[in-house]
């Protein structure tokens, strides 16, 4: 199954890409400078910072080439060279951001992540940092023919739907589903407590329902628990909340999330396997809450380290 690409006809994104080394396995733009958010005017969208992520196969070589082209984008770390920059990149969420960069009359921020680190995050939710971005609508600007990356992108969306099903009640609306999915990568993020808009998830979803539909329609149409009422223009879902149904969903979750959930309910010193513990969780009335707690644990640790890295990378 091919990942739906929200292609952009806007030349402004392509022009930004032209400023960087072209050895990209994936490049996408995201955030309020790309997709309108509720409460923001069209004018704000045109002036907000543009956010990009570039996935590259060879991080050291890419930074070396980018230092030659765009040395001013980097903080004092440029004096230590591409190998040191690549080492620092590996900490936290495995992504290195250059921020507040003037480009083509706009201010941009761009993150660089290795293709391997991205694939691991998409499949296993090791940090849910870039995987979380890709659970929401983005504008794909470049993508090479990497079948493993393609499979990982689709796997990430399927995992997001599965996690949302476990946290939602038996019946819910299409908007409820997208709100739950959009909120996954904000669970446990300390920035939501300190500085971010408390209505951020709602503001992302409400004006962009059609983009979420485009992203998830194929997965939901293949899901036996979901029925599209085309004549009513809406989705209806009835989720199997039996222990058997929940166990099947728990076993389909990414590896890191399964480990986080088992750590929550398995007392220290007990040496039980993951399957046995997840079967216990499937019978627990608080199953959805435990899934939420597990996701929060992943996001909390990666967001704290990533934000600490900003002191070095932003200068």
Coordinates of C-alpha atoms in Angstrom, one line a residue:
X1 CA 0.0 0.0 0.0
X2 CA 1.4 3.4 -1.0
X3 CA 1.4 6.1 1.6
X4 CA -0.9 9.0 0.5
X5 CA 1.2 11.9 -0.5
X6 CA -0.2 15.3 0.3
X7 CA 1.6 16.9 -2.7
X8 CA 2.2 20.6 -2.7
X9 CA 1.9 22.7 -5.9
X10 CA 3.2 25.6 -3.9
X11 CA 6.6 26.6 -5.4
X12 CA 7.7 28.2 -2.1
X13 CA 8.5 24.8 -0.6
X14 CA 10.5 23.6 -3.6
X15 CA 12.5 26.8 -3.6
X16 CA 13.5 26.3 0.0
X17 CA 14.6 22.7 -0.8
X18 CA 16.9 24.1 -3.6
X19 CA 19.0 25.7 -0.9
X20 CA 20.1 22.4 0.5
X21 CA 22.1 19.3 -0.5
X22 CA 19.8 17.2 -2.6
X23 CA 20.7 13.8 -1.1
X24 CA 17.4 13.3 0.7
X25 CA 15.5 10.1 1.2
X26 CA 12.5 12.1 2.5
X27 CA 11.7 15.7 2.9
X28 CA 8.5 17.2 4.3
X29 CA 7.1 20.4 5.5
X30 CA 4.7 20.5 8.5
X31 CA 3.1 22.8 11.1
X32 CA 1.2 26.0 11.2
X33 CA 3.1 27.6 8.4
X34 CA 1.9 24.8 6.1
X35 CA -1.6 23.8 7.4
X36 CA -3.9 26.4 8.8
X37 CA -4.8 26.0 12.4
X38 CA -8.1 27.1 14.1
X39 CA -7.9 30.6 15.5
X40 CA -5.2 31.7 13.1
X41 CA -5.8 34.0 10.2
X42 CA -4.6 33.3 6.6
X43 CA -2.1 36.2 7.0
X44 CA -0.6 34.5 10.1
X45 CA -0.1 31.3 8.0
X46 CA 1.8 33.3 5.5
X47 CA 4.2 34.7 8.1
X48 CA 4.6 31.8 10.5
X49 CA 7.9 30.0 10.6
X50 CA 8.1 27.1 8.0
X51 CA 9.1 23.8 9.5
X52 CA 10.9 21.1 7.6
X53 CA 12.4 17.6 8.2
X54 CA 15.1 16.1 6.0
X55 CA 15.9 12.4 6.2
X56 CA 19.3 11.6 4.8
X57 CA 21.2 8.3 4.4
X58 CA 24.7 9.6 5.2
X59 CA 24.4 12.2 8.0
X60 CA 28.1 13.2 8.2
X61 CA 28.4 13.8 4.5
X62 CA 25.1 15.7 4.4
X63 CA 26.2 18.0 7.2
X64 CA 29.6 18.5 5.6
X65 CA 27.9 19.6 2.3
X66 CA 25.4 21.7 4.1
X67 CA 28.2 23.5 6.1
X68 CA 29.8 24.4 2.8
X69 CA 26.5 25.8 1.5
X70 CA 24.9 27.1 4.6
X71 CA 27.5 27.6 7.3
X72 CA 25.6 30.5 8.9
X73 CA 22.6 28.2 9.7
X74 CA 24.6 26.5 12.4
X75 CA 25.4 27.6 15.9
X76 CA 29.0 27.6 17.3
X77 CA 28.9 23.8 16.8
X78 CA 30.0 24.5 13.1
X79 CA 33.5 25.0 14.4
X80 CA 33.6 21.3 15.6
X81 CA 32.8 20.0 12.1
X82 CA 30.2 17.5 10.7
X83 CA 31.3 14.5 12.7
X84 CA 30.6 16.2 16.1
X85 CA 27.4 17.7 14.8
X86 CA 26.3 14.1 13.7
X87 CA 27.2 12.8 17.2
X88 CA 25.1 15.4 18.9
X89 CA 22.3 14.6 16.5
X90 CA 22.0 11.1 17.7
X91 CA 21.0 12.1 21.3
X92 CA 17.3 12.4 22.2
X93 CA 15.1 12.0 19.2
X94 CA 18.0 11.6 16.7
X95 CA 17.2 14.8 14.9
X96 CA 19.4 18.0 14.6
X97 CA 17.5 21.3 14.1
X98 CA 18.8 24.5 12.7
X99 CA 16.2 27.2 13.6
X100 CA 15.3 30.9 12.8
X101 CA 17.0 30.6 9.4
X102 CA 16.1 33.4 6.9
X103 CA 15.3 31.7 3.5
X104 CA 13.5 33.2 0.5
X105 CA 11.9 36.0 2.5
X106 CA 10.6 33.6 5.2
X107 CA 12.0 32.3 8.5
X108 CA 12.4 28.5 8.5
X109 CA 13.4 25.7 10.9
X110 CA 14.7 22.4 9.6
X111 CA 15.6 19.1 11.2
X112 CA 18.0 16.5 9.9
X113 CA 17.5 12.8 10.8
X114 CA 19.2 9.7 9.5
X115 CA 17.0 7.5 7.3
X116 CA 17.8 4.5 9.6
X117 CA 16.8 6.4 12.8
X118 CA 13.6 7.6 11.1
X119 CA 12.7 4.0 10.0
X120 CA 13.3 2.8 13.6
X121 CA 11.1 5.5 15.0
X122 CA 8.3 4.8 12.5
X123 CA 8.3 1.0 13.1
X124 CA 9.0 0.9 16.8
X125 CA 8.1 4.4 18.2
X126 CA 11.5 4.6 19.9
X127 CA 11.0 8.4 20.5
X128 CA 7.7 9.2 18.7
X129 CA 9.3 12.5 17.8
X130 CA 9.4 12.4 14.0
X131 CA 7.0 9.5 13.8
X132 CA 4.5 11.7 15.7
X133 CA 4.9 14.5 13.1
X134 CA 4.1 12.0 10.4
X135 CA 0.9 10.8 12.1
X136 CA -0.5 14.2 11.2
X137 CA -0.9 15.7 7.7
X138 CA 2.4 16.9 6.2
X139 CA 3.5 18.0 2.7
X140 CA 5.8 15.5 1.2
X141 CA 8.3 17.4 -0.9
X142 CA 10.8 14.7 -1.9
X143 CA 10.9 10.9 -1.4
X144 CA 13.2 8.3 -2.9
X145 CA 12.4 4.7 -3.8
X146 CA 13.2 3.2 -0.4
X147 CA 10.8 0.4 0.1
X148 CA 11.7 -0.1 3.8
X149 CA 11.0 3.6 4.5
X150 CA 7.7 3.4 2.6
X151 CA 6.6 0.4 4.6
X152 CA 7.7 2.2 7.8
X153 CA 5.6 5.2 7.0
X154 CA 2.5 3.1 6.5
X155 CA 3.2 1.0 9.6
X156 CA 3.4 4.2 11.7
X157 CA -0.1 5.2 10.5
X158 CA -1.6 1.8 11.3
X159 CA 0.0 1.9 14.7
X160 CA -1.5 5.3 15.4
X161 CA -5.0 4.0 14.5
X162 CA -4.5 0.9 16.8
X163 CA -3.3 3.0 19.7
X164 CA -6.2 5.4 19.3
X165 CA -8.7 2.5 19.1
X166 CA -7.4 1.2 22.5
X167 CA -7.8 4.7 24.1
X168 CA -11.2 5.5 22.6
X169 CA -14.6 4.2 23.8
X170 CA -16.5 1.5 21.9
X171 CA -18.2 4.0 19.6
X172 CA -16.8 7.4 18.5
X173 CA -16.9 9.9 15.6
X174 CA -14.3 10.4 12.9
X175 CA -13.3 13.7 14.5
X176 CA -12.8 11.9 17.8
X177 CA -10.4 9.4 16.1
X178 CA -8.3 12.2 14.5
X179 CA -8.2 14.1 17.8
X180 CA -6.9 11.0 19.5
X181 CA -4.3 10.4 16.8
X182 CA -3.2 14.0 16.6
X183 CA -2.7 14.0 20.4
X184 CA -0.5 11.0 20.6
X185 CA 2.8 12.8 20.1
X186 CA 1.8 15.5 22.6
X187 CA 1.1 13.1 25.5
X188 CA 3.7 13.6 28.1
X189 CA 5.4 16.5 26.2
X190 CA 6.4 19.0 28.9
X191 CA 6.2 21.8 26.4
X192 CA 2.4 21.4 26.4
X193 CA 2.5 22.3 30.1
X194 CA 4.9 25.2 29.9
X195 CA 4.3 27.0 26.6
X196 CA 2.1 25.4 24.1
X197 CA -1.6 26.3 23.4
X198 CA -3.8 23.9 25.5
X199 CA -6.2 23.7 22.5
X200 CA -3.4 22.8 20.1
X201 CA -4.7 19.4 19.1
X202 CA -8.2 20.7 18.5
X203 CA -6.8 23.6 16.5
X204 CA -4.8 21.2 14.3
X205 CA -7.6 18.8 13.6
X206 CA -10.8 20.9 13.1
X207 CA -9.6 22.9 10.0
X208 CA -7.8 19.9 8.5
X209 CA -10.3 17.0 8.7
X210 CA -10.1 16.5 4.9
X211 CA -6.3 16.2 5.1
X212 CA -6.6 13.6 7.9
X213 CA -9.2 11.7 5.8
X214 CA -6.8 11.6 2.9
X215 CA -4.0 10.3 5.1
X216 CA -6.0 7.6 6.8
X217 CA -8.8 6.6 4.4
X218 CA -7.1 3.5 2.9
X219 CA -6.2 2.1 6.4
X220 CA -9.6 2.7 7.8
X221 CA -11.4 1.2 4.7
X222 CA -9.3 -1.9 5.3
X223 CA -10.3 -2.0 8.9
X224 CA -13.2 -4.4 9.7
X225 CA -14.2 -2.4 12.8
X226 CA -14.9 0.8 10.9
X227 CA -17.8 1.5 8.6
X228 CA -17.8 4.5 6.2
X229 CA -21.4 5.9 5.9
X230 CA -20.8 7.5 2.5
X231 CA -24.3 8.8 2.1
X232 CA -24.0 10.6 5.4
X233 CA -20.4 11.6 4.7
X234 CA -19.0 10.2 8.0
X235 CA -17.2 7.3 9.6
X236 CA -18.8 5.0 12.2
X237 CA -16.7 2.7 14.3
X238 CA -17.6 0.0 16.8
X239 CA -14.4 -1.3 18.5
X240 CA -14.2 -4.7 20.1
X241 CA -13.5 -4.0 23.7
X242 CA -13.5 -7.6 24.8
X243 CA -10.2 -8.8 26.4
X244 CA -9.6 -10.9 23.2
X245 CA -10.1 -7.8 21.0
X246 CA -7.9 -5.6 23.1
X247 CA -5.2 -8.3 23.3
X248 CA -5.0 -8.5 19.5
X249 CA -4.6 -4.7 19.4
X250 CA -2.0 -4.6 22.1
X251 CA 0.1 -7.2 20.3
X252 CA 0.0 -5.1 17.2
X253 CA 1.4 -2.0 18.9
X254 CA 5.0 -0.9 18.3
X255 CA 7.7 -2.6 20.3
X256 CA 8.8 0.4 22.5
X257 CA 5.2 1.1 23.5
X258 CA 4.6 -2.6 24.5
X259 CA 7.8 -2.4 26.6
X260 CA 6.6 0.8 28.3
X261 CA 3.2 -0.7 29.1
X262 CA 4.7 -3.9 30.5
X263 CA 7.0 -1.8 32.7
X264 CA 4.0 0.0 34.2
X265 CA 2.3 -3.2 35.4
X266 CA 5.1 -5.7 35.9
X267 CA 6.6 -5.4 39.4
X268 CA 10.4 -5.3 39.6
X269 CA 12.0 -8.7 40.0
X270 CA 9.1 -10.5 38.1
X271 CA 10.4 -12.0 34.9
X272 CA 7.3 -12.5 32.8
X273 CA 7.3 -12.2 29.0
X274 CA 5.6 -9.4 27.2
X275 CA 2.8 -11.5 25.8
X276 CA 1.8 -12.7 29.3
X277 CA 1.7 -9.1 30.6
X278 CA -0.2 -7.7 27.7
X279 CA -2.8 -10.4 28.2
X280 CA -3.2 -9.2 31.8
X281 CA -3.5 -5.6 30.5
X282 CA -6.2 -6.6 28.0
X283 CA -8.4 -7.7 30.9
X284 CA -7.7 -4.5 32.8
X285 CA -10.6 -1.9 32.8
X286 CA -7.8 0.7 32.7
X287 CA -6.3 -0.7 29.5
X288 CA -6.7 2.5 27.5
X289 CA -5.2 4.6 30.3
X290 CA -2.2 2.3 30.5
X291 CA -1.6 2.7 26.7
X292 CA -1.8 6.5 27.2
X293 CA 0.7 6.3 30.1
X294 CA 3.0 4.2 28.0
X295 CA 2.9 6.8 25.1
X296 CA 3.4 9.6 27.6
X297 CA 6.6 7.9 28.9
X298 CA 8.1 7.7 25.4
X299 CA 7.3 11.3 24.5
X300 CA 8.3 12.8 27.8
X301 CA 11.9 11.5 27.7
X302 CA 12.6 12.3 24.1
X303 CA 11.0 15.8 24.3
X304 CA 13.1 16.7 27.4
X305 CA 16.4 15.6 25.8
X306 CA 15.5 17.2 22.4
X307 CA 14.7 20.5 24.0
X308 CA 18.0 20.4 26.0
X309 CA 19.8 19.9 22.8
X310 CA 18.3 23.1 21.4
X311 CA 20.7 25.1 23.8
X312 CA 23.6 23.7 21.7
X313 CA 22.1 23.6 18.3
X314 CA 20.3 27.0 18.3
X315 CA 23.2 28.7 20.1

